[in-house]
PDB file of C-alpha atoms in Angstrom:
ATOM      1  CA  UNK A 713     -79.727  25.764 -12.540  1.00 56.00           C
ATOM      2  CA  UNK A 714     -76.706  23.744 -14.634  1.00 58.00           C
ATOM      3  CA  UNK A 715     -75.163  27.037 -15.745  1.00 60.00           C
ATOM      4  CA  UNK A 716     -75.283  27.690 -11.835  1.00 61.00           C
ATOM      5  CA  UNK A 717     -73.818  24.555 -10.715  1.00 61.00           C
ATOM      6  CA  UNK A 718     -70.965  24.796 -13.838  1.00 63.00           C
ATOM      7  CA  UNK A 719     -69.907  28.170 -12.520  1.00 61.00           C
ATOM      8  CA  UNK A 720     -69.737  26.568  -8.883  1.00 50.00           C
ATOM      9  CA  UNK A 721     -67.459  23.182 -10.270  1.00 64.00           C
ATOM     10  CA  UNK A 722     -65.287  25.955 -12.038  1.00 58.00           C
ATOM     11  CA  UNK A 723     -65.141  27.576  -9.003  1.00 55.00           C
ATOM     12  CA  UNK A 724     -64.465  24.691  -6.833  1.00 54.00           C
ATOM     13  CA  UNK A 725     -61.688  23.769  -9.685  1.00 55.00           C
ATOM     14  CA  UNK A 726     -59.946  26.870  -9.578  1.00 62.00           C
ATOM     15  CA  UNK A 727     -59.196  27.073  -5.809  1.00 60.00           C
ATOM     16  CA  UNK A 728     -58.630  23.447  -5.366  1.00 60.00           C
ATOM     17  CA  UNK A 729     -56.179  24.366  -8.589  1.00 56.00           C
ATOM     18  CA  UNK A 730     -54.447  27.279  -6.401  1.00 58.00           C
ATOM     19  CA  UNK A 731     -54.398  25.314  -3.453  1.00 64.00           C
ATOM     20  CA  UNK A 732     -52.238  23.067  -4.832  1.00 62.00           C
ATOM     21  CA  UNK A 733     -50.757  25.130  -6.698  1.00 67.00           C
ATOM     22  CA  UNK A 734     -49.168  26.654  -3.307  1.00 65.00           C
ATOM     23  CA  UNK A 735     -48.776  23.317  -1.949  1.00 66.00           C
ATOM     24  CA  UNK A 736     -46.023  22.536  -4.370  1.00 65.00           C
ATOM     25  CA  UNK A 737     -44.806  26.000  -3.956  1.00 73.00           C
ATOM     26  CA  UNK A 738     -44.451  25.395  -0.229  1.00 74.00           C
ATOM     27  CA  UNK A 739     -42.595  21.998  -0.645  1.00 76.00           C
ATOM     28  CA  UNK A 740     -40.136  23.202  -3.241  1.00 78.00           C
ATOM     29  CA  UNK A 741     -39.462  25.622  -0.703  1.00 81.00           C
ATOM     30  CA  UNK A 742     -38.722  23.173   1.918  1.00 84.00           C
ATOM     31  CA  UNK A 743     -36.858  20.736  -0.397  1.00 82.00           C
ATOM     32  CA  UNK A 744     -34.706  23.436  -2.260  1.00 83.00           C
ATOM     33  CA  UNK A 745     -32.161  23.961   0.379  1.00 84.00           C
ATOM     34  CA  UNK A 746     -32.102  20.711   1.813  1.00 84.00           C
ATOM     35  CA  UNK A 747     -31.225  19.229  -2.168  1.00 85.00           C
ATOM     36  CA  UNK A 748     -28.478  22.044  -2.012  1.00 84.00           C
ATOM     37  CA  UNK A 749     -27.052  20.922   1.091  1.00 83.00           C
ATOM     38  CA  UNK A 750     -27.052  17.399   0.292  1.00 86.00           C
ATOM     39  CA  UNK A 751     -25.479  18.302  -3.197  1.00 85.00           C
ATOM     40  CA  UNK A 752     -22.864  20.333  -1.197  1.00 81.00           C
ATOM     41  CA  UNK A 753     -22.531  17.895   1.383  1.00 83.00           C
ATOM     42  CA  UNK A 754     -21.190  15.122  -0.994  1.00 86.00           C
ATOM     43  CA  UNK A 755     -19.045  17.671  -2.888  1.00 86.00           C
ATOM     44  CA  UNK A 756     -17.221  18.850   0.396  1.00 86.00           C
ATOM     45  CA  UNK A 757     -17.037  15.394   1.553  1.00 87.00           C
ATOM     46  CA  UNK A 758     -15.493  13.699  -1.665  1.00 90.00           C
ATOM     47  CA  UNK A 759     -13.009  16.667  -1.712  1.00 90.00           C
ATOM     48  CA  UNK A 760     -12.112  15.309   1.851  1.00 91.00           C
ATOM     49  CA  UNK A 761     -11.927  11.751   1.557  1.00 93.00           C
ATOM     50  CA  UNK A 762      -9.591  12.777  -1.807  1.00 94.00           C
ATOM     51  CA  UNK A 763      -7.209  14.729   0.372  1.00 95.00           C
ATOM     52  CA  UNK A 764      -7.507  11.646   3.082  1.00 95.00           C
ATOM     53  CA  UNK A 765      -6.720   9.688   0.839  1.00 96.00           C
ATOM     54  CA  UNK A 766      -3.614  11.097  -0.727  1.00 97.00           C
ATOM     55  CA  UNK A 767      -2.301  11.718   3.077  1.00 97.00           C
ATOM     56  CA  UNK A 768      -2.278   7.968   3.180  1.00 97.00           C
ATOM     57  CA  UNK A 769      -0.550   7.997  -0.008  1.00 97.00           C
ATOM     58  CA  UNK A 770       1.853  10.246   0.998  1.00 98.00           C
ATOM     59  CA  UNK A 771       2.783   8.309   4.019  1.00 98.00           C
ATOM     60  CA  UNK A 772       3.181   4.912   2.325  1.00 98.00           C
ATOM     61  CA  UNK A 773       5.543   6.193  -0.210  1.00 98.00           C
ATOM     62  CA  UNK A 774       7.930   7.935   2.508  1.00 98.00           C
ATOM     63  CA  UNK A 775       7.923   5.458   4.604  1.00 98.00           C
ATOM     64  CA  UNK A 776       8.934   2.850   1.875  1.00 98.00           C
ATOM     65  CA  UNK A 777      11.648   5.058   1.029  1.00 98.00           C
ATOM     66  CA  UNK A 778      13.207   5.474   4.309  1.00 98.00           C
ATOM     67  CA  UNK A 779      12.732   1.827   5.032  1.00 97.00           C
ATOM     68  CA  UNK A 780      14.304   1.271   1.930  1.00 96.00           C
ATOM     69  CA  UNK A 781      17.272   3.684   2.351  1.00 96.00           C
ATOM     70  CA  UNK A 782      18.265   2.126   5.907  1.00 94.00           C
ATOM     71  CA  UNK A 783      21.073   3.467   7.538  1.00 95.00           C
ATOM     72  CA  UNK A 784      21.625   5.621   4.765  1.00 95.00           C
ATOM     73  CA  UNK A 785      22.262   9.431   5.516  1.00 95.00           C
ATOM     74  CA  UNK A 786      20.006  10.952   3.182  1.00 96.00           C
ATOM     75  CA  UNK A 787      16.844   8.713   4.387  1.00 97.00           C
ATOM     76  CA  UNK A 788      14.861  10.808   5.873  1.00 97.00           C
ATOM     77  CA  UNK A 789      15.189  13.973   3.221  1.00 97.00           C
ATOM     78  CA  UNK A 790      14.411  11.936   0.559  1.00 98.00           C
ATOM     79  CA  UNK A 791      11.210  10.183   2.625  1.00 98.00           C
ATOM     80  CA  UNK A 792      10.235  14.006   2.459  1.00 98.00           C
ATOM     81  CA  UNK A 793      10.778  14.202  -1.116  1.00 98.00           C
ATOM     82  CA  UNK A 794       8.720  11.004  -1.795  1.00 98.00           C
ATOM     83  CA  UNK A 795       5.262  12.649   0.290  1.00 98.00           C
ATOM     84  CA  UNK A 796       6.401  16.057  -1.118  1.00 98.00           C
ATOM     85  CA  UNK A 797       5.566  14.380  -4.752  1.00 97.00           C
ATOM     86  CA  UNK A 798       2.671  12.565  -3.656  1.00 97.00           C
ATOM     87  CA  UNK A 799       0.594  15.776  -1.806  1.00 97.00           C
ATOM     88  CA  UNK A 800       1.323  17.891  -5.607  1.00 95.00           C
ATOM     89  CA  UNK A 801      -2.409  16.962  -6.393  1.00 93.00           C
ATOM     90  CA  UNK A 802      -4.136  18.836  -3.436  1.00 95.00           C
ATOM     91  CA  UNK A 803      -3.678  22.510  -3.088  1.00 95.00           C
ATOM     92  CA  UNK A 804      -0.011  23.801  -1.581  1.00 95.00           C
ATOM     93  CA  UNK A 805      -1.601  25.174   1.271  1.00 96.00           C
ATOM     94  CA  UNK A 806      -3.134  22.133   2.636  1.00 97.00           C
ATOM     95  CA  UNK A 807      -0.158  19.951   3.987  1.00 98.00           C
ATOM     96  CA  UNK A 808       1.350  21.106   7.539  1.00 98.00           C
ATOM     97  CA  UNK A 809       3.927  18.622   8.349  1.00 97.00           C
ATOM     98  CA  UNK A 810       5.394  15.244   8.748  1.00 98.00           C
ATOM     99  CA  UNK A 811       7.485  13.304  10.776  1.00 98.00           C
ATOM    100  CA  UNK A 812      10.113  10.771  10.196  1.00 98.00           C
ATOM    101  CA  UNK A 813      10.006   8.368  13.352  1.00 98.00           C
ATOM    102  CA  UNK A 814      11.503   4.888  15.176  1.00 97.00           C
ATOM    103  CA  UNK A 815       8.182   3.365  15.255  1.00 97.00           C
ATOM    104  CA  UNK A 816       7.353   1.339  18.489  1.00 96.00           C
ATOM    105  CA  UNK A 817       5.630  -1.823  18.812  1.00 94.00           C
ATOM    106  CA  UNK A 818       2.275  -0.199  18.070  1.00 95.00           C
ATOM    107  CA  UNK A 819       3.659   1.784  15.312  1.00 96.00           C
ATOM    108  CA  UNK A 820       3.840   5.235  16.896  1.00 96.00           C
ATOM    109  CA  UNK A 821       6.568   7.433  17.993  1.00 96.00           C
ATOM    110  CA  UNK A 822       8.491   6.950  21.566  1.00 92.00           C
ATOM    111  CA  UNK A 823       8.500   3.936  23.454  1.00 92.00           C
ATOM    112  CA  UNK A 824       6.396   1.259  23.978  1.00 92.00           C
ATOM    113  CA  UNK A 825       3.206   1.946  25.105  1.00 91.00           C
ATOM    114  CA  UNK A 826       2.708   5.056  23.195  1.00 92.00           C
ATOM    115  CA  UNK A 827      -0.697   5.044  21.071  1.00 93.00           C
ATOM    116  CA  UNK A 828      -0.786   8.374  20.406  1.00 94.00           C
ATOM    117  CA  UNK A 829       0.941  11.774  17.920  1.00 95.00           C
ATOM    118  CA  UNK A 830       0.537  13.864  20.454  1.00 92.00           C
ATOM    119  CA  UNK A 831       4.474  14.161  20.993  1.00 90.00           C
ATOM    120  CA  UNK A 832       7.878  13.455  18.440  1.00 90.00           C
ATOM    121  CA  UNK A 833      11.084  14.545  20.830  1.00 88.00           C
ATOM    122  CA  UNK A 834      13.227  11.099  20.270  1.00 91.00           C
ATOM    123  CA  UNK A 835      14.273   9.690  17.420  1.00 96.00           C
ATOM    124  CA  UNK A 836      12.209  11.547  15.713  1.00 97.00           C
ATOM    125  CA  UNK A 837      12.589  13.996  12.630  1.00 97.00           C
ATOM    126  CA  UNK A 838       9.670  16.781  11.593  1.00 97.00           C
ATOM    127  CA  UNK A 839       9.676  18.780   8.115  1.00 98.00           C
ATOM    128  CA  UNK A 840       7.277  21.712   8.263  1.00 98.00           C
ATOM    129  CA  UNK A 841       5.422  22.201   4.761  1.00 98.00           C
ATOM    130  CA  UNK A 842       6.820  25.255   2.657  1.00 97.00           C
ATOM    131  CA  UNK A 843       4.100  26.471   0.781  1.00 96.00           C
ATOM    132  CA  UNK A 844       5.884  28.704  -1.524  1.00 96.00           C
ATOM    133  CA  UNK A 845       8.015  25.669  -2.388  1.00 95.00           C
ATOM    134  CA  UNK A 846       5.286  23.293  -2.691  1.00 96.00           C
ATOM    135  CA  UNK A 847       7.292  20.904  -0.739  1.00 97.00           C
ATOM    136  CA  UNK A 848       8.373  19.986   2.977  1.00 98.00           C
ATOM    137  CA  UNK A 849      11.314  22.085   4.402  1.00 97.00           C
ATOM    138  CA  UNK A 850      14.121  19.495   4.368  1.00 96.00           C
ATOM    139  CA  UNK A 851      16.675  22.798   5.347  1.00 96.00           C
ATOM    140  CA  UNK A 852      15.271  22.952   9.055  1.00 95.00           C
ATOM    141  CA  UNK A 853      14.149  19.610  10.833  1.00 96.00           C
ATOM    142  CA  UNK A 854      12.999  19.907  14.472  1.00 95.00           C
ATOM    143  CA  UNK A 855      12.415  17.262  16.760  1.00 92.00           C
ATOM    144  CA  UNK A 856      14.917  14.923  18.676  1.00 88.00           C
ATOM    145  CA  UNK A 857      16.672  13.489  14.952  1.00 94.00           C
ATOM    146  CA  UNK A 858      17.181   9.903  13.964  1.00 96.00           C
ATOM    147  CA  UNK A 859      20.671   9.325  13.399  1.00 95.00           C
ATOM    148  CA  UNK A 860      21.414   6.545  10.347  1.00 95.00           C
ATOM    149  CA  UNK A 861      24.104   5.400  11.948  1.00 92.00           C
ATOM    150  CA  UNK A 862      21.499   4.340  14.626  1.00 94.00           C
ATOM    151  CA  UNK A 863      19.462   2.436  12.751  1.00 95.00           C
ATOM    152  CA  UNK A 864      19.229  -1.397  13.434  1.00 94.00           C
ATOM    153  CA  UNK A 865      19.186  -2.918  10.155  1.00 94.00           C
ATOM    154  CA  UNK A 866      21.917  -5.568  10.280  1.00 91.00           C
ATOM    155  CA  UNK A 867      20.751  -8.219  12.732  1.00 85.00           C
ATOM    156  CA  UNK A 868      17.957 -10.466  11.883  1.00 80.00           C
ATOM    157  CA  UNK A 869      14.864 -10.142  14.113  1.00 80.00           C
ATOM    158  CA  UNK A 870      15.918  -7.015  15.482  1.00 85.00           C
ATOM    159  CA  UNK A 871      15.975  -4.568  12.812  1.00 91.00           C
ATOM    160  CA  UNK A 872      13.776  -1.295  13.786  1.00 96.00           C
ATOM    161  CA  UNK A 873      10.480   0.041  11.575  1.00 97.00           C
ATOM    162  CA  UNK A 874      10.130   3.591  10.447  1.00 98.00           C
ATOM    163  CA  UNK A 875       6.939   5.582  10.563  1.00 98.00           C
ATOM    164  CA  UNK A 876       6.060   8.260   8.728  1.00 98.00           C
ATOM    165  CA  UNK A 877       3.005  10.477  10.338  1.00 98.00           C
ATOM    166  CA  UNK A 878       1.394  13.182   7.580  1.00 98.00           C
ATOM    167  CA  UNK A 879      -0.605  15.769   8.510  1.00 98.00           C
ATOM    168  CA  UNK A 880      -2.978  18.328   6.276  1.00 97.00           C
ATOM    169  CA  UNK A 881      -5.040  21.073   6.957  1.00 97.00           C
ATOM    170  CA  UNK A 882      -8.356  20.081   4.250  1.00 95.00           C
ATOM    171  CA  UNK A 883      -9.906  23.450   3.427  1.00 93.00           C
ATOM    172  CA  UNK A 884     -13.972  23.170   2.947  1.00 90.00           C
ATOM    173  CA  UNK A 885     -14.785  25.439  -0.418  1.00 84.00           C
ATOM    174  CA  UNK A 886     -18.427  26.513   0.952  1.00 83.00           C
ATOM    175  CA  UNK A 887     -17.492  26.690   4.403  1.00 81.00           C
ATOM    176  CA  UNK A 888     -20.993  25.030   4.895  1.00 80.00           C
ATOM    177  CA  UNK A 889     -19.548  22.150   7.279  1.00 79.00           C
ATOM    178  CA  UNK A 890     -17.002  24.058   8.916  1.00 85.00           C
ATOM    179  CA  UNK A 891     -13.643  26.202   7.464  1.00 91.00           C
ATOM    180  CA  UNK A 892     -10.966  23.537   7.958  1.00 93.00           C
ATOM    181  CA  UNK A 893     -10.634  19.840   9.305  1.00 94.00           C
ATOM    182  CA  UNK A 894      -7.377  18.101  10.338  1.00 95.00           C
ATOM    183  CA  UNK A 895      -6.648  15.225   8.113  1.00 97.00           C
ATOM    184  CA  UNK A 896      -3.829  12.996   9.458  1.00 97.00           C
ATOM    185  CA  UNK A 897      -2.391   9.234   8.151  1.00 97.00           C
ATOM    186  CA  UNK A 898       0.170   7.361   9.093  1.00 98.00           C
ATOM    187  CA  UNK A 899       2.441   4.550   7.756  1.00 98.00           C
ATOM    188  CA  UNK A 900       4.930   2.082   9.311  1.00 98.00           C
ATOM    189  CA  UNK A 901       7.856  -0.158   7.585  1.00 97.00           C
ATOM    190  CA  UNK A 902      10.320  -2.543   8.847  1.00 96.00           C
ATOM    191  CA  UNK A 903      13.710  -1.360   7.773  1.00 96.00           C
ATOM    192  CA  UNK A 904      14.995  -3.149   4.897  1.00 94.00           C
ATOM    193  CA  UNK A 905      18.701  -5.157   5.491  1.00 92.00           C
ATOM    194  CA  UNK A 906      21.369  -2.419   4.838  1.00 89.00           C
ATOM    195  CA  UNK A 907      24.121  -3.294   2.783  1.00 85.00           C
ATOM    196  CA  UNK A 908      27.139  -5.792   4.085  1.00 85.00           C
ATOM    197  CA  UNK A 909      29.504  -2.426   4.340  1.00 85.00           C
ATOM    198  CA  UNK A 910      27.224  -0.615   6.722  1.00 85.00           C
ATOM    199  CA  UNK A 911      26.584  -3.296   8.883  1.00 86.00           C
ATOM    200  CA  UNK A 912      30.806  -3.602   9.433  1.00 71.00           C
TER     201      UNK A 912
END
């Protein structure tokens, strides 16, 4: 009778043993993918905050440059030149464009009122990225231009602000969450007083 009831517990052991054996199987199953796609997730999503964040940084430094450079002819170019060195550290084929812009009360393009990118056409200048070049096109602006010599940068309480608007096209490496999103920033400065001699 006890070697009976031993062979029964060992029994009794060895499928509760496989039971749970393919009980853990079945939940390491489950939790596999979802660890990968949270491991992904935060990888993809840290690669796009990164590239966010250097858009921002890329804005801020043209725009102090072309506030800084009021009224002078080369302001805008070298407000290119400025994001141009900030976006080296993502990959060349991520930027699109930026614009050089009279900012409005609310800091965008056009008049007053306007809350929104969705146009540049006055007083406005746009650089397309050059990829091969690693840099933004400087050769070939579009939009309506920004003249220097119409800059308001002499009289006190009326001088105008630049913007500078960046945009980049963030590539996703797994293409888990997507193939591309559209990362855009934008900065605005009051022009800096130009020099006695421009102001005539």
């Amino acid at each position: 009778v006890a070697g009976m009831r031993r062979r029964v517990r060992q029994l009794f052991d060895r499928r509760t043993a496989d039971r749970e054996r393919g009980a853990v199987l079945v939940e390491t199953a489950i939790l596999i993918p979802v660890i990968i796609l949270i491991t992904f997730g935060v990888i993809e999503f840290s690669s796009a905050y990164q590239a966010s964040s250097t858009a921002a940084s890329a804005a801020r430094s043209a725009a102090r440059t072309a506030s800084a450079q009021a009224m002078l002819e080369p302001y805008a170019r070298n407000a290119a030149a400025a994001a141009s060195t900030a976006l080296k550290t993502i990959p060349a084929n991520e930027p699109v464009e930026m614009w050089v812009y009279k900012a409005n009360n609310e800091g965008y393009p056009g008049a007053n009122g306007n809350t929104s990118f969705s146009s540049c056409s006055t007083n406005c200048i746009k650089y397309q990225w050059d990829v091969a070049q690693k840099k933004f096109d400087t050769a070939n602006p579009s939009g309506g231009g920004w003249l220097n010599t119409a800059q308001n940068a002499c009289n006190p309480g009326e001088w105008d602000s630049v913007g500078v608007f960046v945009k980049l096209d963030h590539r996703f490496l797994t293409k888990m969450f997507g193939t591309t999103v559209a990362l855009t920033d934008h900065a605005v400065f009051r022009l800096e007083p130009a020099p006695t001699q421009l102001c005539g």
